[in-house]
Coordinates of C-alpha atoms in Angstrom, one line a residue:
Chain A
M27 CA -25.5 -35.0 -5.9
N28 CA -22.6 -33.7 -8.1
M29 CA -20.9 -31.0 -6.9
N30 CA -18.0 -31.5 -9.0
V31 CA -16.2 -28.9 -10.9
T32 CA -14.3 -29.8 -14.1
L33 CA -12.3 -26.4 -15.8
P34 CA -13.3 -26.6 -19.8
G35 CA -10.7 -26.8 -22.2
S36 CA -7.2 -27.6 -21.9
T37 CA -6.4 -26.8 -18.3
G38 CA -7.4 -30.1 -17.0
L39 CA -8.3 -28.6 -13.5
Q40 CA -10.6 -30.3 -11.3
F41 CA -12.2 -29.8 -8.4
K42 CA -14.1 -31.9 -6.1
N43 CA -16.8 -29.2 -5.3
P44 CA -16.4 -25.1 -6.4
I45 CA -15.0 -23.7 -2.9
L46 CA -11.8 -22.7 -2.9
T47 CA -9.8 -20.1 -0.6
A48 CA -8.7 -16.7 -1.7
S49 CA -5.0 -16.0 -1.4
G50 CA -3.7 -13.6 1.5
T51 CA -6.7 -15.2 3.7
F52 CA -6.0 -18.7 3.8
G53 CA -2.1 -18.3 4.6
Y54 CA -0.4 -21.6 3.2
G55 CA -3.1 -23.9 4.0
V56 CA -1.3 -25.4 7.2
E57 CA -2.7 -22.7 9.6
F58 CA -6.1 -23.7 8.8
A59 CA -5.5 -27.6 9.1
P60 CA -6.5 -27.9 12.9
Y61 CA -9.9 -26.3 11.9
G62 CA -10.8 -28.7 9.4
D63 CA -10.1 -31.4 6.2
L64 CA -8.3 -29.3 3.8
T65 CA -8.6 -32.2 1.2
S66 CA -12.5 -31.7 1.6
L67 CA -11.8 -28.0 -0.1
G68 CA -12.3 -27.6 -3.9
G69 CA -9.0 -26.1 -3.5
I70 CA -6.7 -23.5 -1.9
V71 CA -5.1 -20.7 -3.0
V72 CA -1.9 -19.6 -1.1
K73 CA -0.5 -16.3 -0.2
G74 CA 1.1 -14.2 -2.8
L75 CA 4.1 -15.4 -3.9
S76 CA 7.6 -13.5 -4.8
L77 CA 10.9 -14.5 -6.2
E78 CA 12.6 -12.7 -3.2
P79 CA 11.3 -12.2 0.3
R80 CA 9.4 -9.1 1.2
A81 CA 9.3 -7.3 4.2
G82 CA 5.4 -5.8 3.3
N83 CA 4.0 -2.7 4.3
P84 CA 4.3 -1.1 7.7
M85 CA 1.8 -1.2 10.7
P86 CA -1.2 -1.2 11.0
R87 CA -1.9 -2.9 7.9
I88 CA -5.6 -3.7 8.3
A89 CA -8.7 -2.0 9.4
E90 CA -12.2 -3.4 9.8
T91 CA -15.3 -1.4 8.1
P92 CA -18.8 -2.4 8.2
C93 CA -19.3 -5.5 6.4
G94 CA -15.8 -5.9 5.8
M95 CA -11.9 -4.9 6.0
L96 CA -9.6 -2.6 4.4
N97 CA -5.8 -4.1 4.0
A98 CA -2.8 -3.2 2.9
V99 CA -0.3 -6.2 4.0
G100 CA 2.1 -5.7 0.8
L101 CA 2.5 -9.3 0.3
Q102 CA 4.8 -9.8 2.9
N103 CA 6.0 -13.6 2.2
S104 CA 9.2 -15.3 2.8
G105 CA 10.1 -16.0 -0.9
V106 CA 9.1 -18.4 -3.7
E107 CA 12.3 -20.9 -2.3
T108 CA 10.7 -21.3 1.5
F109 CA 7.2 -22.0 0.1
I110 CA 8.5 -24.7 -1.7
T111 CA 10.5 -26.5 0.8
E112 CA 9.1 -25.7 3.9
K113 CA 5.0 -25.0 3.2
L114 CA 4.4 -27.0 0.5
P115 CA 5.5 -30.3 1.4
K116 CA 3.0 -30.0 4.1
L117 CA -0.3 -30.1 2.0
P118 CA -1.7 -32.9 0.8
T119 CA -1.3 -31.9 -2.8
D120 CA -2.3 -35.5 -3.8
E121 CA -5.9 -34.8 -2.9
L122 CA -5.8 -30.9 -2.7
P123 CA -5.2 -28.8 -5.7
V124 CA -2.8 -26.0 -4.4
I125 CA -3.4 -23.1 -6.3
A126 CA 0.2 -20.6 -6.3
N127 CA -0.6 -17.3 -6.1
I128 CA 2.3 -14.8 -7.7
Y129 CA 3.5 -11.7 -7.7
A130 CA 6.5 -9.5 -9.4
C131 CA 7.5 -5.9 -10.5
D132 CA 8.3 -6.7 -14.4
P133 CA 6.7 -9.6 -17.3
A134 CA 10.5 -11.0 -17.0
E135 CA 10.2 -11.9 -13.4
F136 CA 6.9 -12.9 -13.5
G137 CA 8.3 -15.4 -16.3
E138 CA 11.0 -16.2 -13.8
L139 CA 8.8 -16.6 -10.7
T140 CA 6.5 -19.0 -13.2
A141 CA 9.2 -21.5 -14.2
V142 CA 10.3 -22.2 -10.4
L143 CA 6.5 -22.7 -9.6
A144 CA 6.0 -24.9 -13.0
A145 CA 8.6 -27.5 -11.4
E146 CA 6.9 -28.3 -8.9
K147 CA 4.6 -31.5 -8.9
G148 CA 2.4 -30.4 -6.0
I149 CA 1.5 -27.1 -7.7
A150 CA -2.3 -27.4 -9.6
A151 CA -2.0 -24.1 -11.1
I152 CA -0.6 -20.8 -11.1
E153 CA -3.1 -17.7 -10.2
V154 CA -1.1 -14.5 -11.3
N155 CA -1.6 -11.2 -9.4
I156 CA -2.2 -8.6 -12.0
S157 CA -4.2 -6.3 -9.1
C158 CA -2.7 -6.0 -5.9
P159 CA -3.6 -2.1 -4.6
N160 CA -1.0 -2.4 -2.4
V161 CA 2.5 -2.7 -3.9
R162 CA 4.0 0.3 -5.2
E163 CA 6.4 -1.0 -8.6
G164 CA 3.7 -1.9 -10.8
G165 CA 1.2 -4.2 -9.2
I166 CA -2.3 -2.4 -10.2
L167 CA -0.5 -1.3 -13.2
F168 CA -0.3 -4.3 -15.3
G169 CA -4.5 -4.7 -14.4
Q170 CA -5.2 -1.3 -15.2
D171 CA -3.6 -1.5 -18.8
A172 CA -4.8 -4.1 -21.2
T173 CA -1.4 -4.0 -23.2
L174 CA 0.6 -4.5 -20.0
A175 CA -1.8 -7.3 -18.7
A176 CA -1.6 -9.6 -21.7
R177 CA 2.6 -9.1 -21.6
V178 CA 2.5 -10.1 -17.9
T179 CA 0.1 -13.3 -19.4
E180 CA 2.4 -14.2 -22.3
A181 CA 5.5 -14.5 -20.2
V182 CA 3.8 -16.0 -17.5
K183 CA 1.9 -18.4 -20.0
K184 CA 5.5 -19.0 -21.7
A185 CA 7.1 -19.9 -18.8
A186 CA 4.1 -22.1 -16.9
G187 CA 4.9 -25.5 -19.4
D188 CA 1.5 -27.4 -18.7
K189 CA 0.5 -25.7 -15.5
P190 CA -2.7 -23.7 -16.2
I191 CA -2.6 -20.1 -15.5
I192 CA -5.0 -18.0 -13.7
I193 CA -5.1 -14.4 -14.2
K194 CA -6.6 -12.1 -11.6
L195 CA -8.3 -9.4 -12.5
S196 CA -8.8 -5.4 -10.6
P197 CA -12.3 -4.1 -10.2
N198 CA -10.3 -0.9 -10.0
V199 CA -10.8 0.1 -14.1
T200 CA -13.3 1.3 -16.2
D201 CA -14.3 -1.8 -18.3
I202 CA -13.3 -5.1 -16.6
T203 CA -14.4 -7.0 -20.0
T204 CA -11.5 -5.0 -21.9
I205 CA -8.6 -6.5 -19.6
A206 CA -10.7 -9.9 -19.3
K207 CA -10.5 -9.9 -23.2
A208 CA -6.6 -8.8 -23.1
V209 CA -5.4 -12.0 -21.1
E210 CA -7.5 -14.4 -22.8
G211 CA -5.9 -13.2 -26.2
A212 CA -2.7 -13.4 -24.1
G213 CA -3.3 -17.1 -23.0
A214 CA -4.8 -17.0 -19.9
D215 CA -6.5 -20.5 -19.3
V216 CA -8.7 -19.0 -16.7
I217 CA -9.4 -15.6 -15.0
S218 CA -10.4 -15.1 -11.3
C219 CA -12.6 -11.7 -10.2
I220 CA -12.1 -9.8 -8.5
N221 CA -9.4 -8.5 -6.1
T222 CA -10.0 -5.9 -3.6
L223 CA -11.4 -2.6 -4.6
S224 CA -9.3 0.5 -3.8
G225 CA -10.2 2.4 -0.3
M226 CA -9.4 4.0 2.6
G227 CA -10.1 4.7 6.4
V228 CA -9.5 7.4 8.7
D229 CA -9.8 8.8 12.4
I230 CA -11.1 11.7 13.1
R231 CA -9.8 11.7 16.3
T232 CA -5.7 10.9 15.6
R233 CA -6.7 12.2 12.3
K234 CA -5.0 9.9 11.3
P235 CA -5.4 6.7 8.3
L236 CA -6.9 3.7 9.8
I237 CA -3.7 1.6 7.7
A238 CA -0.4 3.1 7.4
N239 CA -0.1 2.9 3.6
V240 CA -3.4 5.4 3.8
I241 CA -4.8 3.8 0.9
G242 CA -6.0 -0.3 0.5
G243 CA -7.9 -2.9 -0.7
L244 CA -11.7 -3.2 0.4
S245 CA -13.0 -6.8 1.0
G246 CA -15.7 -8.7 2.1
P247 CA -19.5 -8.7 1.7
A248 CA -19.6 -5.1 1.5
I249 CA -18.0 -5.9 -2.1
K250 CA -20.2 -8.6 -3.1
P251 CA -22.5 -6.3 -5.4
V252 CA -19.5 -5.3 -7.3
A253 CA -18.0 -8.7 -7.6
L254 CA -20.9 -9.7 -8.7
R255 CA -21.6 -7.5 -11.5
C256 CA -17.7 -8.0 -12.9
T257 CA -17.9 -12.1 -12.8
H258 CA -21.1 -11.3 -14.7
Q259 CA -20.0 -9.2 -16.8
V260 CA -16.3 -10.9 -18.0
C261 CA -18.7 -14.3 -18.1
K262 CA -20.0 -12.8 -20.8
A263 CA -17.1 -11.6 -22.2
V264 CA -14.7 -14.5 -22.4
S265 CA -15.2 -17.9 -23.5
I266 CA -12.7 -19.0 -20.7
P267 CA -13.7 -20.4 -17.1
V268 CA -13.8 -17.9 -14.5
I269 CA -13.6 -18.1 -10.5
G270 CA -15.7 -15.4 -8.9
M271 CA -15.0 -13.9 -5.8
G272 CA -15.7 -11.1 -3.4
G273 CA -17.7 -11.3 -0.2
I274 CA -19.1 -14.6 -0.4
A275 CA -20.3 -15.5 3.3
S276 CA -23.2 -18.1 2.6
A277 CA -23.6 -21.1 0.3
E278 CA -26.5 -18.7 -1.2
D279 CA -23.4 -16.1 -2.4
V280 CA -21.9 -19.2 -3.7
L281 CA -24.6 -20.1 -6.0
E282 CA -25.0 -16.5 -6.9
F283 CA -21.8 -16.8 -8.3
I284 CA -22.2 -19.9 -10.3
L285 CA -25.8 -18.7 -11.4
V286 CA -23.9 -15.4 -13.5
G287 CA -21.6 -17.7 -15.1
A288 CA -18.6 -18.9 -12.7
H289 CA -17.2 -22.3 -12.6
A290 CA -16.2 -22.0 -9.1
V291 CA -15.7 -19.4 -6.6
Q292 CA -12.7 -18.1 -3.9
V293 CA -13.5 -17.5 0.1
G294 CA -11.8 -14.6 1.4
T295 CA -12.5 -12.1 4.3
S296 CA -15.3 -14.7 5.9
N297 CA -12.3 -16.9 6.9
F298 CA -12.1 -14.5 9.3
L299 CA -15.3 -15.1 10.5
R300 CA -14.5 -18.4 12.0
P301 CA -11.0 -20.4 10.6
D302 CA -13.7 -23.4 9.9
F303 CA -15.8 -20.5 7.9
S304 CA -14.9 -22.6 4.4
F305 CA -15.1 -26.4 5.6
R306 CA -18.7 -25.3 6.9
L307 CA -19.2 -23.8 3.6
V308 CA -18.7 -26.6 1.7
K309 CA -21.6 -28.7 3.7
E310 CA -23.9 -25.8 3.9
L311 CA -23.7 -25.7 0.1
E312 CA -24.5 -29.4 -0.1
Q313 CA -27.5 -28.7 1.9
L314 CA -28.9 -25.8 0.0
M315 CA -28.1 -27.6 -3.3
E316 CA -30.2 -30.5 -2.0
K317 CA -32.7 -28.2 -0.4
M318 CA -33.3 -26.6 -4.0
N319 CA -33.3 -29.5 -6.1
I320 CA -29.8 -29.0 -7.8
T321 CA -28.4 -32.1 -8.5
D322 CA -25.7 -30.8 -11.1
L323 CA -23.8 -27.2 -10.6
E324 CA -22.9 -27.4 -14.2
E325 CA -26.9 -27.3 -14.8
F326 CA -27.1 -24.5 -12.9
R327 CA -24.2 -22.4 -13.7
G328 CA -24.7 -19.2 -16.0
S329 CA -28.9 -20.1 -16.4
L330 CA -29.5 -16.5 -15.1
K331 CA -32.7 -15.2 -16.7
L332 CA -32.2 -12.2 -18.2
Chain B
M3 CA -0.3 -32.2 17.7
H4 CA -2.5 -29.2 16.8
Q5 CA -4.9 -28.8 20.0
E6 CA -6.9 -25.7 18.7
Q7 CA -10.6 -25.9 18.6
C8 CA -12.9 -23.5 17.1
T9 CA -16.4 -24.1 18.3
T10 CA -19.6 -22.2 19.4
L11 CA -19.8 -22.1 23.5
T12 CA -22.6 -20.2 25.5
V13 CA -22.0 -17.1 27.8
L14 CA -22.5 -17.8 31.4
D15 CA -22.5 -14.1 32.4
N16 CA -20.8 -10.1 32.0
V17 CA -20.0 -8.9 34.9
P18 CA -19.3 -5.4 34.8
F19 CA -16.2 -4.2 37.2
G20 CA -16.4 -0.7 38.8
T21 CA -17.8 2.1 37.1
V22 CA -16.4 5.0 35.5
S23 CA -17.8 8.8 35.5
G24 CA -21.1 6.1 35.9
E25 CA -20.3 3.9 33.4
S26 CA -19.0 0.5 33.0
L27 CA -16.4 0.1 31.0
F28 CA -14.9 -3.2 32.2
F29 CA -16.1 -6.7 32.2
A30 CA -15.3 -10.0 33.1
L31 CA -17.1 -12.1 30.2
R32 CA -17.6 -16.1 31.6
I33 CA -18.2 -18.9 28.9
E34 CA -18.7 -22.3 29.1
R35 CA -15.4 -24.2 29.0
P36 CA -14.4 -25.1 25.7
E37 CA -12.9 -28.7 25.4
W38 CA -9.3 -28.0 25.6
A39 CA -6.6 -30.5 26.2
D40 CA -4.7 -27.6 27.9
W41 CA -3.5 -24.1 27.9
Q42 CA -0.7 -22.1 28.8
P43 CA -0.8 -18.2 30.8
G44 CA 0.1 -15.5 27.9
Q45 CA -1.9 -17.7 25.5
F46 CA -5.6 -16.2 24.0
V47 CA -8.6 -16.6 22.2
M48 CA -10.5 -15.3 19.3
L49 CA -14.0 -14.6 20.4
R50 CA -16.9 -13.3 18.0
P51 CA -20.5 -13.4 19.1
E52 CA -22.8 -14.9 16.3
G53 CA -24.9 -11.9 16.8
W54 CA -22.7 -10.0 15.2
A55 CA -23.8 -11.1 11.9
L56 CA -21.6 -10.0 9.1
D57 CA -21.6 -5.9 10.4
M58 CA -18.4 -6.9 12.3
M59 CA -16.6 -9.6 10.3
W60 CA -13.7 -9.6 13.1
A61 CA -13.4 -11.8 16.1
R62 CA -11.7 -10.4 19.0
P63 CA -8.3 -11.4 20.3
F64 CA -8.4 -11.9 24.4
S65 CA -5.9 -13.2 26.9
I66 CA -7.1 -16.1 28.9
C67 CA -7.5 -14.7 32.2
R68 CA -9.2 -17.9 33.9
V69 CA -10.2 -21.3 32.8
S70 CA -12.2 -23.7 35.6
K71 CA -13.3 -26.7 35.7
R72 CA -16.8 -24.6 34.8
D73 CA -15.8 -21.8 32.5
L74 CA -13.6 -19.5 30.4
V75 CA -13.1 -16.1 31.8
I76 CA -12.1 -13.3 29.7
F77 CA -11.2 -9.8 30.9
F78 CA -12.2 -6.5 28.7
Q79 CA -12.4 -3.1 28.3
V80 CA -14.6 -0.9 26.1
V81 CA -12.2 0.8 24.0
G82 CA -14.2 0.7 20.6
R83 CA -16.8 -0.5 18.6
G84 CA -16.5 -4.1 18.9
T85 CA -16.3 -4.2 22.6
K86 CA -18.8 -1.6 22.6
R87 CA -20.5 -4.4 21.0
L88 CA -19.2 -7.6 23.6
A89 CA -20.4 -5.5 26.6
E90 CA -24.0 -6.2 25.4
L91 CA -23.6 -9.7 25.8
K92 CA -26.2 -11.5 28.1
T93 CA -26.4 -14.6 29.7
G94 CA -27.2 -17.2 27.0
D95 CA -26.0 -15.7 23.9
K96 CA -23.4 -17.4 21.7
V97 CA -20.0 -16.8 21.2
V98 CA -17.5 -18.3 18.4
V99 CA -14.7 -19.0 20.0
W100 CA -11.2 -20.6 18.9
G101 CA -8.2 -21.2 20.7
P102 CA -5.9 -21.6 22.8
L103 CA -3.7 -19.2 20.6
G104 CA -0.1 -17.9 20.4
T105 CA 2.9 -18.5 22.1
P106 CA 2.4 -18.3 26.2
F107 CA 4.8 -16.7 29.0
A108 CA 7.9 -18.4 30.1
V109 CA 7.6 -20.3 33.5
E110 CA 10.5 -20.6 35.5
D111 CA 9.8 -22.2 38.5
K112 CA 12.4 -21.4 40.9
T113 CA 13.5 -17.8 39.1
P114 CA 12.1 -14.6 40.9
T115 CA 9.8 -13.4 38.0
L116 CA 8.5 -9.6 38.1
L117 CA 5.5 -9.3 36.7
L118 CA 4.5 -5.7 35.3
A119 CA 1.0 -5.3 34.6
G120 CA -0.3 -1.7 32.7
G121 CA -4.4 -1.4 33.0
I122 CA -6.1 -4.5 31.4
G123 CA -2.8 -5.4 30.7
I124 CA -3.3 -7.3 34.6
A125 CA -5.7 -10.0 32.6
P126 CA -3.2 -12.8 31.2
L127 CA -1.1 -12.3 34.6
V128 CA -3.6 -13.2 36.7
A129 CA -3.6 -16.2 34.9
Y130 CA 0.1 -16.7 35.4
A131 CA -0.1 -16.2 39.0
Q132 CA -2.8 -18.7 39.4
K133 CA -1.1 -21.3 37.1
H134 CA 2.9 -20.8 38.5
P135 CA 3.7 -23.6 40.1
Q136 CA 5.7 -21.7 43.0
P137 CA 3.9 -18.8 43.2
W138 CA 6.0 -17.3 45.8
N139 CA 8.5 -16.9 43.7
L140 CA 6.3 -13.9 42.1
H141 CA 5.5 -10.0 42.6
M142 CA 3.3 -7.7 40.5
E143 CA 3.7 -4.4 40.0
F144 CA 0.5 -3.1 38.6
G145 CA -0.2 0.9 37.4
H146 CA -3.6 1.6 36.6
R147 CA -5.5 4.8 35.8
M148 CA -9.2 4.0 36.6
P149 CA -10.5 2.7 39.4
L150 CA -9.2 -0.1 41.3
N151 CA -12.5 -2.0 41.4
C152 CA -12.5 -1.5 37.6
Y153 CA -9.3 -4.6 37.4
P154 CA -9.5 -8.1 38.8
F155 CA -6.9 -6.9 41.1
E156 CA -8.5 -8.7 43.9
S157 CA -8.9 -12.0 42.1
I158 CA -4.8 -12.1 41.7
N159 CA -3.1 -15.3 44.1
E160 CA -3.0 -14.6 47.1
R161 CA 0.1 -16.2 47.5
I162 CA 2.0 -13.7 45.5
T163 CA 2.9 -10.0 46.7
A164 CA 1.2 -7.2 44.7
A165 CA 1.5 -3.3 44.6
S166 CA -0.9 -1.2 42.9
H167 CA -0.2 2.4 41.5
L168 CA -3.1 4.7 40.3
E169 CA -1.6 7.0 38.0
R170 CA -3.8 10.4 38.0
G171 CA -1.5 12.5 36.1
P172 CA 2.6 13.1 34.6
D173 CA 3.9 12.7 38.9
D174 CA 2.3 9.8 39.3
L175 CA 3.7 8.1 35.9
A176 CA 7.0 9.1 36.5
H177 CA 6.8 7.8 39.9
F178 CA 5.8 4.6 38.2
L179 CA 8.6 4.4 35.9
D180 CA 11.0 5.2 38.7
L181 CA 9.8 2.3 40.4
I182 CA 9.9 -0.3 37.7
E183 CA 13.0 0.8 36.5
T184 CA 14.3 0.6 40.1
S185 CA 12.5 -3.1 40.0
I186 CA 13.5 -4.3 36.6
K187 CA 17.6 -3.7 37.4
E188 CA 17.2 -5.8 41.0
Y189 CA 15.6 -8.7 38.9
A190 CA 18.6 -8.1 36.2
E191 CA 20.5 -8.3 38.9
S192 CA 19.8 -11.6 40.5
D193 CA 19.1 -13.3 37.0
G194 CA 15.3 -12.7 37.4
L195 CA 12.6 -12.9 34.9
V196 CA 10.5 -10.1 34.1
L197 CA 6.8 -10.5 32.3
A198 CA 5.1 -7.4 31.1
C199 CA 1.8 -6.5 29.6
G200 CA 0.2 -3.3 28.9
P201 CA -0.6 -0.4 26.6
T202 CA 2.4 0.2 24.3
P203 CA 4.1 3.2 25.5
F204 CA 4.1 1.2 28.7
L205 CA 5.6 -1.8 27.0
R206 CA 8.4 0.4 25.2
A207 CA 9.3 1.9 28.6
V208 CA 10.1 -1.6 30.0
Q209 CA 11.5 -2.7 26.8
A210 CA 14.4 -0.1 27.3
F211 CA 14.6 -0.5 31.0
A212 CA 15.4 -4.3 30.3
A213 CA 17.8 -3.5 27.4
K214 CA 19.7 -1.0 29.3
H215 CA 19.9 -3.1 32.6
G216 CA 20.4 -6.5 30.9
A217 CA 17.7 -7.9 32.3
R218 CA 15.5 -11.2 30.5
C219 CA 12.2 -9.9 29.7
Q220 CA 8.9 -10.9 28.0
L221 CA 6.2 -8.7 26.5
S222 CA 3.0 -9.4 25.7
L223 CA 1.5 -7.5 22.9
E224 CA -2.2 -6.5 21.8
N225 CA -1.6 -5.9 17.7
R226 CA -4.6 -5.7 15.8
M227 CA -6.0 -9.1 14.0
A228 CA -8.0 -10.8 11.8
C229 CA -7.6 -14.2 11.9
G230 CA -5.5 -15.1 14.9
V231 CA -4.0 -18.1 13.3
G232 CA -1.1 -16.3 11.3
A233 CA -2.6 -16.0 8.3
C234 CA -3.6 -12.2 7.3
L235 CA -0.3 -10.8 8.3
G236 CA -2.3 -8.1 9.9
C237 CA -0.6 -8.3 13.3
V238 CA 3.0 -8.4 12.6
T239 CA 6.1 -6.9 14.9
K240 CA 9.3 -5.9 13.1
T241 CA 11.9 -8.4 14.9
T242 CA 15.4 -8.0 15.5
D243 CA 18.5 -10.2 14.8
K244 CA 17.8 -12.0 17.9
M245 CA 14.8 -13.7 17.1
T246 CA 15.3 -17.2 16.7
A247 CA 11.5 -18.6 16.5
K248 CA 11.1 -20.8 13.7
G249 CA 9.3 -19.6 10.2
V250 CA 9.9 -16.3 10.5
A251 CA 10.9 -14.5 8.0
A252 CA 11.3 -11.0 6.0
G253 CA 12.1 -9.5 9.5
R254 CA 8.3 -9.7 10.8
A255 CA 6.2 -12.0 13.0
Q256 CA 2.7 -12.6 13.3
A257 CA 1.7 -11.8 17.0
C258 CA -0.7 -14.4 16.7
E259 CA 1.5 -17.2 16.4
H260 CA 5.2 -16.6 17.8
G261 CA 3.7 -13.9 20.0
P262 CA 1.4 -12.6 21.7
V263 CA 4.3 -13.0 24.2
F264 CA 7.7 -12.0 23.0
W265 CA 11.7 -11.6 24.0
A266 CA 11.9 -7.6 24.4
D267 CA 15.3 -8.0 22.5
Q268 CA 13.7 -10.0 19.7
I269 CA 11.3 -7.3 18.7
V270 CA 10.7 -3.5 17.8
L271 CA 7.8 -1.7 18.8
D272 CA 6.7 0.9 16.5
E273 CA 5.8 4.5 17.0
D274 CA 2.0 4.7 16.7

């Protein structure tokens, strides 16, 4: 059975299976090391990094919702330097593709941050968050405007050297394919979709929003149909590889995203179901493929009958 | 060397404690013992019934109340969607448990130690009194609003002294706060240790008294959590410049990893 994933094009990105963990749900990987073998995963995307440390949003930042959750963590992180000196050395980067997820306030800063990470041997690729709904100075704006999205992509690409760049798209747009084509045209190597859906929750007793930021990002199985639709549309619109995500909670879900054309997937909120979730999912996918007589994922990929 | 584990365990029983207006709101959930090498009072577990499917995505954090050769006991109060469903757990049901997690309470064998418990916050302090090497140095003051038999007050180690205080209204609360301030002052004067667990307003009062009288004090927080392992950043608390824990940055510390037990002078309790 072949679970290997080789992303086409010049990226040189290879995963031993299509299951990666999504940024913001898997910390810096080390948090989950007690619960499974990190190197059994296809790859990990670490918590969003910024040039300088960020304190993030006020509490409460998270709320559980039916089949999902809202979050407005606001990209709290200790800055890229701390990541490189303290977190990255703890990861088995020889055997595990570690993808750095980045956020910045303008294209120049995106470029600066990328340059810092591009110099790190242990980083397999850079995923660019142009779609975080939880930070105010720009954030989502990049992801909602094709011209801005292209400018950020160009700035990152220019600074990335030979590191592949992955642009993470927002579903909070009228037509996701417009943004997808814009970032492809600007030099993106890979697209990942989707980030969270903009949402909110309220408490009728306290008459307060469920999270202090009022509006947050909805994730989890509740958004899977939206994520699948976006992945399907983007796969048809561009020729660069796509990593699909949004509410994946089973091996069947993984195959659904691959069926509509994704090369790989990321697991996000389901990592909170239990900390060994993604490790188990790799094994479950293998069993499911065997049961379904799928010997090669590449053969199955994009085979949706329309 | 990490020793946390994630395992599926069987519920042994789920015993209601007391009633409030005829309703059972407090439960001792007993599950088969996980194969832990060790654990410390103040640490917690994440617990999620398999039967929740995908409806509720998060496990719930609970202080460890007891671990014996046969079982792990956590104590909970029905306060929301999750705990309401936990109250329905029956013998033989399966729960996913990971732990032991977090930073435990300080243990100083010979130091006079004051345990301040508010409501269901008594759970980890029951464990503390049970495991302490010299329990005769411990004293507990327990404030509660529901009938005493709703709480595991009777299970407290008989070798410690403990007093309970029912809060029926503002006068009782004022009296209780006076009493704990006096106690905290006494313990501060003898370089004792003060450990508190309970609702946030209670912890805020304890924190203020400890600061005023210079008491060495630890607080156990109960913040909303999704992962329990330091990744989701949903449970963070603001830290002061006295925070010394390694890995705390940007003035925020995860309650799951750096807590739930914090030194009172190292954190800022948000108004909510």
